[in-house]
Amino acid sequence: MTQREDLKGAEQMLHLALKLAQELQNIDAITYIYDLLANIAFSQREFDKAEKLFLEVMRRVLINGLAKDDPKVIHMSLKLAKIYQEKKDYLKAEDGFKYCLENLEKIGLNSNDEDILQLWAMSIDWYARFLQERNRLDEAFNNYKKAYDLCLNVNGEIHEQTVILLNDLGTISFLMGDKENAILYLTKAVEAGKHLPNMEELSSVYVNLGTIYMQQKLYVEAKKSCKEGWKNAKRHNNEEGMKEASICLEEMRNITG
């Protein structure tokens, strides 16, 4: 059974549970089920459905007395901002991201709560990706750096999210024409990733590094990096990663003969 089938099965069960909760007029249960359904729709990229459900959940929890700056509300607002980004409603998306960041900064600056700090880091990261998509590269870089610093503080160097953010910093540096720092960030990502044997995405980091080495005419390093990417992808049965690495190696063969 695929993950999608699992989620569809869960969704059907939740609709049955929702009907029962509505018959019993269990307000909290209804809200909880709507929230679960919203997250399933979000994970399946059913953004229209997810938007309606998140807005309904938000309406219900606010009526029930939850503050607008409560982390639960901010988390929903963040997902709504992402939904608006996916639907190309960029003004709404940016307003949403900024709302989340402004509130999380107020809470997070004086907090040691790991969940709050994780949510704050995720919000900065998602906003950075939004900015990158809008080709606002300087702003994107600054936000990736903030997300990285916060993630480093919460999770430490040897953590998948830290590696992903280093990869993002390397990628955005490359797009900005700063190949030297791109290599530094990606090398750092690879070194940290070596301590994470279960990290499937590491193959992409190797390939990104290999691609930049290739552009710098550092062909020995490029080949080595792309080979490592292929091996990592193979180890995780990551077909997409193997394909990326194979393309990189094929380009190397075309260049070097």
PDB file of C-alpha atoms in Angstrom:
ATOM      1  CA  MET A   1       0.000   0.000   0.000  1.00  0.00           C
ATOM      2  CA  THR A   2       1.370   3.433  -0.956  1.00  0.00           C
ATOM      3  CA  GLN A   3       1.574   6.387   1.389  1.00  0.00           C
ATOM      4  CA  ARG A   4      -1.112   8.111  -0.668  1.00  0.00           C
ATOM      5  CA  GLU A   5      -3.434   5.127  -0.223  1.00  0.00           C
ATOM      6  CA  ASP A   6      -2.670   5.129   3.508  1.00  0.00           C
ATOM      7  CA  LEU A   7      -3.624   8.794   3.725  1.00  0.00           C
ATOM      8  CA  LYS A   8      -6.797   8.261   1.739  1.00  0.00           C
ATOM      9  CA  GLY A   9      -7.741   5.445   4.097  1.00  0.00           C
ATOM     10  CA  ALA A  10      -7.033   7.671   7.090  1.00  0.00           C
ATOM     11  CA  GLU A  11      -9.104  10.433   5.530  1.00  0.00           C
ATOM     12  CA  GLN A  12     -12.082   8.098   5.101  1.00  0.00           C
ATOM     13  CA  MET A  13     -11.825   7.002   8.735  1.00  0.00           C
ATOM     14  CA  LEU A  14     -11.650  10.624   9.850  1.00  0.00           C
ATOM     15  CA  HIS A  15     -14.813  11.465   7.931  1.00  0.00           C
ATOM     16  CA  LEU A  16     -16.586   8.673   9.791  1.00  0.00           C
ATOM     17  CA  ALA A  17     -15.205   9.991  13.076  1.00  0.00           C
ATOM     18  CA  LEU A  18     -16.296  13.510  12.107  1.00  0.00           C
ATOM     19  CA  LYS A  19     -19.846  12.352  11.479  1.00  0.00           C
ATOM     20  CA  LEU A  20     -19.938  10.706  14.900  1.00  0.00           C
ATOM     21  CA  ALA A  21     -18.453  13.786  16.604  1.00  0.00           C
ATOM     22  CA  GLN A  22     -21.044  15.986  14.896  1.00  0.00           C
ATOM     23  CA  GLU A  23     -23.858  13.699  16.039  1.00  0.00           C
ATOM     24  CA  LEU A  24     -22.512  13.899  19.594  1.00  0.00           C
ATOM     25  CA  GLN A  25     -21.940  17.663  19.211  1.00  0.00           C
ATOM     26  CA  ASN A  26     -18.393  17.229  20.513  1.00  0.00           C
ATOM     27  CA  ILE A  27     -16.950  20.613  19.560  1.00  0.00           C
ATOM     28  CA  ASP A  28     -13.335  19.836  20.466  1.00  0.00           C
ATOM     29  CA  ALA A  29     -13.365  16.541  18.589  1.00  0.00           C
ATOM     30  CA  ILE A  30     -14.823  18.210  15.495  1.00  0.00           C
ATOM     31  CA  THR A  31     -12.085  20.855  15.526  1.00  0.00           C
ATOM     32  CA  TYR A  32      -9.390  18.229  16.056  1.00  0.00           C
ATOM     33  CA  ILE A  33     -10.643  16.126  13.139  1.00  0.00           C
ATOM     34  CA  TYR A  34     -10.843  19.168  10.865  1.00  0.00           C
ATOM     35  CA  ASP A  35      -7.222  19.910  11.777  1.00  0.00           C
ATOM     36  CA  LEU A  36      -6.147  16.362  10.901  1.00  0.00           C
ATOM     37  CA  LEU A  37      -8.035  16.530   7.608  1.00  0.00           C
ATOM     38  CA  ALA A  38      -6.433  19.893   6.820  1.00  0.00           C
ATOM     39  CA  ASN A  39      -2.963  18.474   7.359  1.00  0.00           C
ATOM     40  CA  ILE A  40      -3.695  15.425   5.213  1.00  0.00           C
ATOM     41  CA  ALA A  41      -4.923  17.684   2.405  1.00  0.00           C
ATOM     42  CA  PHE A  42      -1.828  19.882   2.820  1.00  0.00           C
ATOM     43  CA  SER A  43       0.528  16.902   2.647  1.00  0.00           C
ATOM     44  CA  GLN A  44      -1.217  15.704  -0.515  1.00  0.00           C
ATOM     45  CA  ARG A  45      -0.980  19.168  -2.082  1.00  0.00           C
ATOM     46  CA  GLU A  46      -4.763  19.506  -2.188  1.00  0.00           C
ATOM     47  CA  PHE A  47      -4.372  23.173  -1.439  1.00  0.00           C
ATOM     48  CA  ASP A  48      -7.925  24.429  -1.999  1.00  0.00           C
ATOM     49  CA  LYS A  49      -9.261  21.819   0.392  1.00  0.00           C
ATOM     50  CA  ALA A  50      -6.474  22.440   2.904  1.00  0.00           C
ATOM     51  CA  GLU A  51      -7.072  26.198   2.827  1.00  0.00           C
ATOM     52  CA  LYS A  52     -10.778  25.848   3.611  1.00  0.00           C
ATOM     53  CA  LEU A  53     -10.112  23.376   6.406  1.00  0.00           C
ATOM     54  CA  PHE A  54      -7.320  25.403   8.033  1.00  0.00           C
ATOM     55  CA  LEU A  55      -9.456  28.545   7.910  1.00  0.00           C
ATOM     56  CA  GLU A  56     -12.308  26.658   9.549  1.00  0.00           C
ATOM     57  CA  VAL A  57     -10.030  25.265  12.257  1.00  0.00           C
ATOM     58  CA  MET A  58      -8.612  28.724  12.873  1.00  0.00           C
ATOM     59  CA  ARG A  59     -12.082  30.231  13.103  1.00  0.00           C
ATOM     60  CA  ARG A  60     -13.121  27.601  15.621  1.00  0.00           C
ATOM     61  CA  VAL A  61     -10.068  27.857  17.884  1.00  0.00           C
ATOM     62  CA  LEU A  62     -10.194  31.662  17.916  1.00  0.00           C
ATOM     63  CA  ILE A  63     -13.875  31.594  18.871  1.00  0.00           C
ATOM     64  CA  ASN A  64     -12.903  29.133  21.585  1.00  0.00           C
ATOM     65  CA  GLY A  65     -10.511  31.697  23.080  1.00  0.00           C
ATOM     66  CA  LEU A  66      -7.120  30.844  21.599  1.00  0.00           C
ATOM     67  CA  ALA A  67      -5.010  33.976  21.065  1.00  0.00           C
ATOM     68  CA  LYS A  68      -4.040  35.055  17.550  1.00  0.00           C
ATOM     69  CA  ASP A  69      -0.366  34.833  18.492  1.00  0.00           C
ATOM     70  CA  ASP A  70      -0.652  31.355  19.987  1.00  0.00           C
ATOM     71  CA  PRO A  71       1.917  29.026  18.364  1.00  0.00           C
ATOM     72  CA  LYS A  72      -0.873  26.705  17.183  1.00  0.00           C
ATOM     73  CA  VAL A  73      -2.505  29.576  15.305  1.00  0.00           C
ATOM     74  CA  ILE A  74       0.845  30.737  13.932  1.00  0.00           C
ATOM     75  CA  HIS A  75       1.602  27.216  12.693  1.00  0.00           C
ATOM     76  CA  MET A  76      -1.694  27.169  10.802  1.00  0.00           C
ATOM     77  CA  SER A  77      -0.990  30.666   9.474  1.00  0.00           C
ATOM     78  CA  LEU A  78       2.376  29.450   8.209  1.00  0.00           C
ATOM     79  CA  LYS A  79       0.744  26.600   6.319  1.00  0.00           C
ATOM     80  CA  LEU A  80      -1.814  28.997   4.882  1.00  0.00           C
ATOM     81  CA  ALA A  81       1.014  31.270   3.708  1.00  0.00           C
ATOM     82  CA  LYS A  82       2.602  28.267   2.007  1.00  0.00           C
ATOM     83  CA  ILE A  83      -0.735  27.402   0.409  1.00  0.00           C
ATOM     84  CA  TYR A  84      -1.056  30.945  -0.962  1.00  0.00           C
ATOM     85  CA  GLN A  85       2.481  30.681  -2.320  1.00  0.00           C
ATOM     86  CA  GLU A  86       1.591  27.437  -4.090  1.00  0.00           C
ATOM     87  CA  LYS A  87      -1.542  29.074  -5.479  1.00  0.00           C
ATOM     88  CA  LYS A  88       0.605  32.013  -6.670  1.00  0.00           C
ATOM     89  CA  ASP A  89      -1.223  34.505  -4.477  1.00  0.00           C
ATOM     90  CA  TYR A  90       2.103  36.069  -3.589  1.00  0.00           C
ATOM     91  CA  LEU A  91       0.828  39.135  -1.722  1.00  0.00           C
ATOM     92  CA  LYS A  92      -1.236  37.015   0.641  1.00  0.00           C
ATOM     93  CA  ALA A  93       1.639  34.578   1.008  1.00  0.00           C
ATOM     94  CA  GLU A  94       4.144  37.262   1.948  1.00  0.00           C
ATOM     95  CA  ASP A  95       1.737  38.892   4.381  1.00  0.00           C
ATOM     96  CA  GLY A  96       1.237  35.489   5.975  1.00  0.00           C
ATOM     97  CA  PHE A  97       4.933  34.715   6.272  1.00  0.00           C
ATOM     98  CA  LYS A  98       5.652  38.146   7.748  1.00  0.00           C
ATOM     99  CA  TYR A  99       2.806  37.790  10.239  1.00  0.00           C
ATOM    100  CA  CYS A 100       4.251  34.486  11.440  1.00  0.00           C
ATOM    101  CA  LEU A 101       7.798  35.804  11.640  1.00  0.00           C
ATOM    102  CA  GLU A 102       6.868  38.979  13.508  1.00  0.00           C
ATOM    103  CA  ASN A 103       4.944  37.032  16.132  1.00  0.00           C
ATOM    104  CA  LEU A 104       7.489  34.245  16.445  1.00  0.00           C
ATOM    105  CA  GLU A 105      10.323  36.718  16.884  1.00  0.00           C
ATOM    106  CA  LYS A 106       8.478  38.284  19.818  1.00  0.00           C
ATOM    107  CA  ILE A 107       7.939  34.877  21.401  1.00  0.00           C
ATOM    108  CA  GLY A 108      11.182  33.211  20.361  1.00  0.00           C
ATOM    109  CA  LEU A 109      13.705  35.833  21.432  1.00  0.00           C
ATOM    110  CA  ASN A 110      12.996  35.145  25.100  1.00  0.00           C
ATOM    111  CA  SER A 111      12.140  31.476  24.822  1.00  0.00           C
ATOM    112  CA  ASN A 112      14.039  28.257  25.362  1.00  0.00           C
ATOM    113  CA  ASP A 113      11.061  26.211  24.218  1.00  0.00           C
ATOM    114  CA  GLU A 114      12.418  23.920  21.516  1.00  0.00           C
ATOM    115  CA  ASP A 115       9.054  23.654  19.741  1.00  0.00           C
ATOM    116  CA  ILE A 116       8.797  27.442  19.479  1.00  0.00           C
ATOM    117  CA  LEU A 117      12.352  27.743  18.189  1.00  0.00           C
ATOM    118  CA  GLN A 118      11.796  24.928  15.669  1.00  0.00           C
ATOM    119  CA  LEU A 119       8.650  26.640  14.405  1.00  0.00           C
ATOM    120  CA  TRP A 120      10.506  29.943  14.166  1.00  0.00           C
ATOM    121  CA  ALA A 121      13.351  28.338  12.199  1.00  0.00           C
ATOM    122  CA  MET A 122      10.878  26.594   9.899  1.00  0.00           C
ATOM    123  CA  SER A 123       9.036  29.871   9.280  1.00  0.00           C
ATOM    124  CA  ILE A 124      12.252  31.662   8.334  1.00  0.00           C
ATOM    125  CA  ASP A 125      13.222  28.749   6.086  1.00  0.00           C
ATOM    126  CA  TRP A 126       9.861  28.714   4.305  1.00  0.00           C
ATOM    127  CA  TYR A 127       9.998  32.476   3.832  1.00  0.00           C
ATOM    128  CA  ALA A 128      13.516  32.146   2.399  1.00  0.00           C
ATOM    129  CA  ARG A 129      12.233  29.589  -0.118  1.00  0.00           C
ATOM    130  CA  PHE A 130       9.420  31.963  -1.030  1.00  0.00           C
ATOM    131  CA  LEU A 131      11.937  34.773  -1.585  1.00  0.00           C
ATOM    132  CA  GLN A 132      14.147  32.504  -3.678  1.00  0.00           C
ATOM    133  CA  GLU A 133      11.174  31.563  -5.835  1.00  0.00           C
ATOM    134  CA  ARG A 134      10.482  35.280  -6.310  1.00  0.00           C
ATOM    135  CA  ASN A 135      14.151  35.746  -7.311  1.00  0.00           C
ATOM    136  CA  ARG A 136      14.843  38.020  -4.343  1.00  0.00           C
ATOM    137  CA  LEU A 137      18.152  36.308  -3.762  1.00  0.00           C
ATOM    138  CA  ASP A 138      19.808  38.690  -1.291  1.00  0.00           C
ATOM    139  CA  GLU A 139      16.780  38.551   0.992  1.00  0.00           C
ATOM    140  CA  ALA A 140      16.562  34.796   0.547  1.00  0.00           C
ATOM    141  CA  PHE A 141      20.211  34.353   1.523  1.00  0.00           C
ATOM    142  CA  ASN A 142      19.778  36.471   4.660  1.00  0.00           C
ATOM    143  CA  ASN A 143      16.781  34.426   5.730  1.00  0.00           C
ATOM    144  CA  TYR A 144      18.461  31.092   5.005  1.00  0.00           C
ATOM    145  CA  LYS A 145      21.360  32.296   7.158  1.00  0.00           C
ATOM    146  CA  LYS A 146      18.988  33.223   9.999  1.00  0.00           C
ATOM    147  CA  ALA A 147      17.272  29.846   9.721  1.00  0.00           C
ATOM    148  CA  TYR A 148      20.640  28.077   9.712  1.00  0.00           C
ATOM    149  CA  ASP A 149      21.893  29.948  12.786  1.00  0.00           C
ATOM    150  CA  LEU A 150      18.692  29.177  14.659  1.00  0.00           C
ATOM    151  CA  CYS A 151      18.686  25.544  13.547  1.00  0.00           C
ATOM    152  CA  LEU A 152      22.317  25.206  14.600  1.00  0.00           C
ATOM    153  CA  ASN A 153      21.437  26.585  18.011  1.00  0.00           C
ATOM    154  CA  VAL A 154      18.531  24.171  18.459  1.00  0.00           C
ATOM    155  CA  ASN A 155      19.734  21.019  16.683  1.00  0.00           C
ATOM    156  CA  GLY A 156      23.499  21.309  16.463  1.00  0.00           C
ATOM    157  CA  GLU A 157      25.750  20.749  13.450  1.00  0.00           C
ATOM    158  CA  ILE A 158      25.028  17.053  12.933  1.00  0.00           C
ATOM    159  CA  HIS A 159      21.359  17.198  12.025  1.00  0.00           C
ATOM    160  CA  GLU A 160      19.506  16.702   8.756  1.00  0.00           C
ATOM    161  CA  GLN A 161      17.849  20.112   8.820  1.00  0.00           C
ATOM    162  CA  THR A 162      21.191  21.803   9.456  1.00  0.00           C
ATOM    163  CA  VAL A 163      22.643  19.993   6.437  1.00  0.00           C
ATOM    164  CA  ILE A 164      19.657  20.965   4.291  1.00  0.00           C
ATOM    165  CA  LEU A 165      20.073  24.619   5.235  1.00  0.00           C
ATOM    166  CA  LEU A 166      23.796  24.513   4.472  1.00  0.00           C
ATOM    167  CA  ASN A 167      22.859  23.077   1.087  1.00  0.00           C
ATOM    168  CA  ASP A 168      20.385  25.933   0.613  1.00  0.00           C
ATOM    169  CA  LEU A 169      23.043  28.482   1.537  1.00  0.00           C
ATOM    170  CA  GLY A 170      25.411  26.879  -0.946  1.00  0.00           C
ATOM    171  CA  THR A 171      22.782  26.857  -3.669  1.00  0.00           C
ATOM    172  CA  ILE A 172      21.762  30.470  -3.145  1.00  0.00           C
ATOM    173  CA  SER A 173      25.413  31.567  -2.981  1.00  0.00           C
ATOM    174  CA  PHE A 174      25.966  29.873  -6.336  1.00  0.00           C
ATOM    175  CA  LEU A 175      22.912  31.588  -7.827  1.00  0.00           C
ATOM    176  CA  MET A 176      24.288  34.906  -6.592  1.00  0.00           C
ATOM    177  CA  GLY A 177      27.597  34.192  -8.325  1.00  0.00           C
ATOM    178  CA  ASP A 178      29.541  33.530  -5.127  1.00  0.00           C
ATOM    179  CA  LYS A 179      31.022  30.165  -6.083  1.00  0.00           C
ATOM    180  CA  GLU A 180      33.712  30.243  -3.409  1.00  0.00           C
ATOM    181  CA  ASN A 181      31.215  30.440  -0.561  1.00  0.00           C
ATOM    182  CA  ALA A 182      28.924  28.022  -2.369  1.00  0.00           C
ATOM    183  CA  ILE A 183      31.690  25.412  -2.215  1.00  0.00           C
ATOM    184  CA  LEU A 184      32.382  26.215   1.446  1.00  0.00           C
ATOM    185  CA  TYR A 185      28.746  25.789   2.478  1.00  0.00           C
ATOM    186  CA  LEU A 186      28.248  22.618   0.443  1.00  0.00           C
ATOM    187  CA  THR A 187      31.499  21.090   1.688  1.00  0.00           C
ATOM    188  CA  LYS A 188      30.382  21.799   5.237  1.00  0.00           C
ATOM    189  CA  ALA A 189      27.021  20.193   4.463  1.00  0.00           C
ATOM    190  CA  VAL A 190      28.710  17.070   3.085  1.00  0.00           C
ATOM    191  CA  GLU A 191      31.026  16.773   6.090  1.00  0.00           C
ATOM    192  CA  ALA A 192      28.095  17.000   8.507  1.00  0.00           C
ATOM    193  CA  GLY A 193      26.026  14.665   6.339  1.00  0.00           C
ATOM    194  CA  LYS A 194      28.676  11.946   6.538  1.00  0.00           C
ATOM    195  CA  HIS A 195      27.656  11.503  10.169  1.00  0.00           C
ATOM    196  CA  LEU A 196      24.013  10.982   9.160  1.00  0.00           C
ATOM    197  CA  PRO A 197      23.913   7.570   7.451  1.00  0.00           C
ATOM    198  CA  ASN A 198      20.123   7.632   7.096  1.00  0.00           C
ATOM    199  CA  MET A 199      19.994  10.978   5.299  1.00  0.00           C
ATOM    200  CA  GLU A 200      18.565  10.257   1.875  1.00  0.00           C
ATOM    201  CA  GLU A 201      18.807  13.862   0.646  1.00  0.00           C
ATOM    202  CA  LEU A 202      22.593  13.908   1.028  1.00  0.00           C
ATOM    203  CA  SER A 203      22.997  12.653  -2.543  1.00  0.00           C
ATOM    204  CA  SER A 204      21.640  15.992  -3.804  1.00  0.00           C
ATOM    205  CA  VAL A 205      24.211  17.879  -1.739  1.00  0.00           C
ATOM    206  CA  TYR A 206      27.023  15.833  -3.295  1.00  0.00           C
ATOM    207  CA  VAL A 207      25.643  16.470  -6.780  1.00  0.00           C
ATOM    208  CA  ASN A 208      25.258  20.200  -6.139  1.00  0.00           C
ATOM    209  CA  LEU A 209      28.856  20.345  -4.966  1.00  0.00           C
ATOM    210  CA  GLY A 210      29.993  18.300  -7.960  1.00  0.00           C
ATOM    211  CA  THR A 211      28.171  20.614 -10.351  1.00  0.00           C
ATOM    212  CA  ILE A 212      29.908  23.674  -8.932  1.00  0.00           C
ATOM    213  CA  TYR A 213      33.292  21.946  -9.020  1.00  0.00           C
ATOM    214  CA  MET A 214      32.613  21.158 -12.673  1.00  0.00           C
ATOM    215  CA  GLN A 215      31.879  24.804 -13.427  1.00  0.00           C
ATOM    216  CA  GLN A 216      35.113  25.718 -11.686  1.00  0.00           C
ATOM    217  CA  LYS A 217      36.926  23.182 -13.900  1.00  0.00           C
ATOM    218  CA  LEU A 218      37.883  21.155 -10.819  1.00  0.00           C
ATOM    219  CA  TYR A 219      37.090  17.917 -12.615  1.00  0.00           C
ATOM    220  CA  VAL A 220      38.716  15.449 -10.207  1.00  0.00           C
ATOM    221  CA  GLU A 221      36.750  16.879  -7.291  1.00  0.00           C
ATOM    222  CA  ALA A 222      33.589  17.065  -9.399  1.00  0.00           C
ATOM    223  CA  LYS A 223      33.779  13.415 -10.406  1.00  0.00           C
ATOM    224  CA  LYS A 224      34.470  12.307  -6.849  1.00  0.00           C
ATOM    225  CA  SER A 225      31.539  14.293  -5.474  1.00  0.00           C
ATOM    226  CA  CYS A 226      29.065  13.064  -8.083  1.00  0.00           C
ATOM    227  CA  LYS A 227      30.223   9.475  -7.537  1.00  0.00           C
ATOM    228  CA  GLU A 228      29.632   9.844  -3.812  1.00  0.00           C
ATOM    229  CA  GLY A 229      26.197  11.244  -4.598  1.00  0.00           C
ATOM    230  CA  TRP A 230      25.403   8.219  -6.745  1.00  0.00           C
ATOM    231  CA  LYS A 231      26.598   5.803  -4.052  1.00  0.00           C
ATOM    232  CA  ASN A 232      24.557   7.576  -1.394  1.00  0.00           C
ATOM    233  CA  ALA A 233      21.449   7.496  -3.579  1.00  0.00           C
ATOM    234  CA  LYS A 234      22.026   3.823  -4.412  1.00  0.00           C
ATOM    235  CA  ARG A 235      22.348   2.960  -0.735  1.00  0.00           C
ATOM    236  CA  HIS A 236      18.968   4.562  -0.046  1.00  0.00           C
ATOM    237  CA  ASN A 237      17.259   3.230  -3.198  1.00  0.00           C
ATOM    238  CA  ASN A 238      16.767   6.865  -4.168  1.00  0.00           C
ATOM    239  CA  GLU A 239      16.069   6.680  -7.897  1.00  0.00           C
ATOM    240  CA  GLU A 240      15.802  10.442  -8.339  1.00  0.00           C
ATOM    241  CA  GLY A 241      19.140  10.929  -6.591  1.00  0.00           C
ATOM    242  CA  MET A 242      20.788   8.268  -8.756  1.00  0.00           C
ATOM    243  CA  LYS A 243      19.415   9.980 -11.849  1.00  0.00           C
ATOM    244  CA  GLU A 244      20.784  13.381 -10.741  1.00  0.00           C
ATOM    245  CA  ALA A 245      24.200  11.896 -10.014  1.00  0.00           C
ATOM    246  CA  SER A 246      24.253   9.984 -13.308  1.00  0.00           C
ATOM    247  CA  ILE A 247      23.528  13.183 -15.241  1.00  0.00           C
ATOM    248  CA  CYS A 248      26.390  14.868 -13.397  1.00  0.00           C
ATOM    249  CA  LEU A 249      28.768  12.000 -14.230  1.00  0.00           C
ATOM    250  CA  GLU A 250      27.624  11.953 -17.865  1.00  0.00           C
ATOM    251  CA  GLU A 251      28.365  15.668 -18.156  1.00  0.00           C
ATOM    252  CA  MET A 252      31.797  14.984 -16.712  1.00  0.00           C
ATOM    253  CA  ARG A 253      32.448  12.300 -19.336  1.00  0.00           C
ATOM    254  CA  ASN A 254      31.365  14.683 -22.092  1.00  0.00           C
ATOM    255  CA  ILE A 255      33.758  17.346 -20.839  1.00  0.00           C
ATOM    256  CA  THR A 256      36.786  15.232 -20.008  1.00  0.00           C
ATOM    257  CA  GLY A 257      36.348  12.490 -22.594  1.00  0.00           C
TER     258      GLY A 257
END
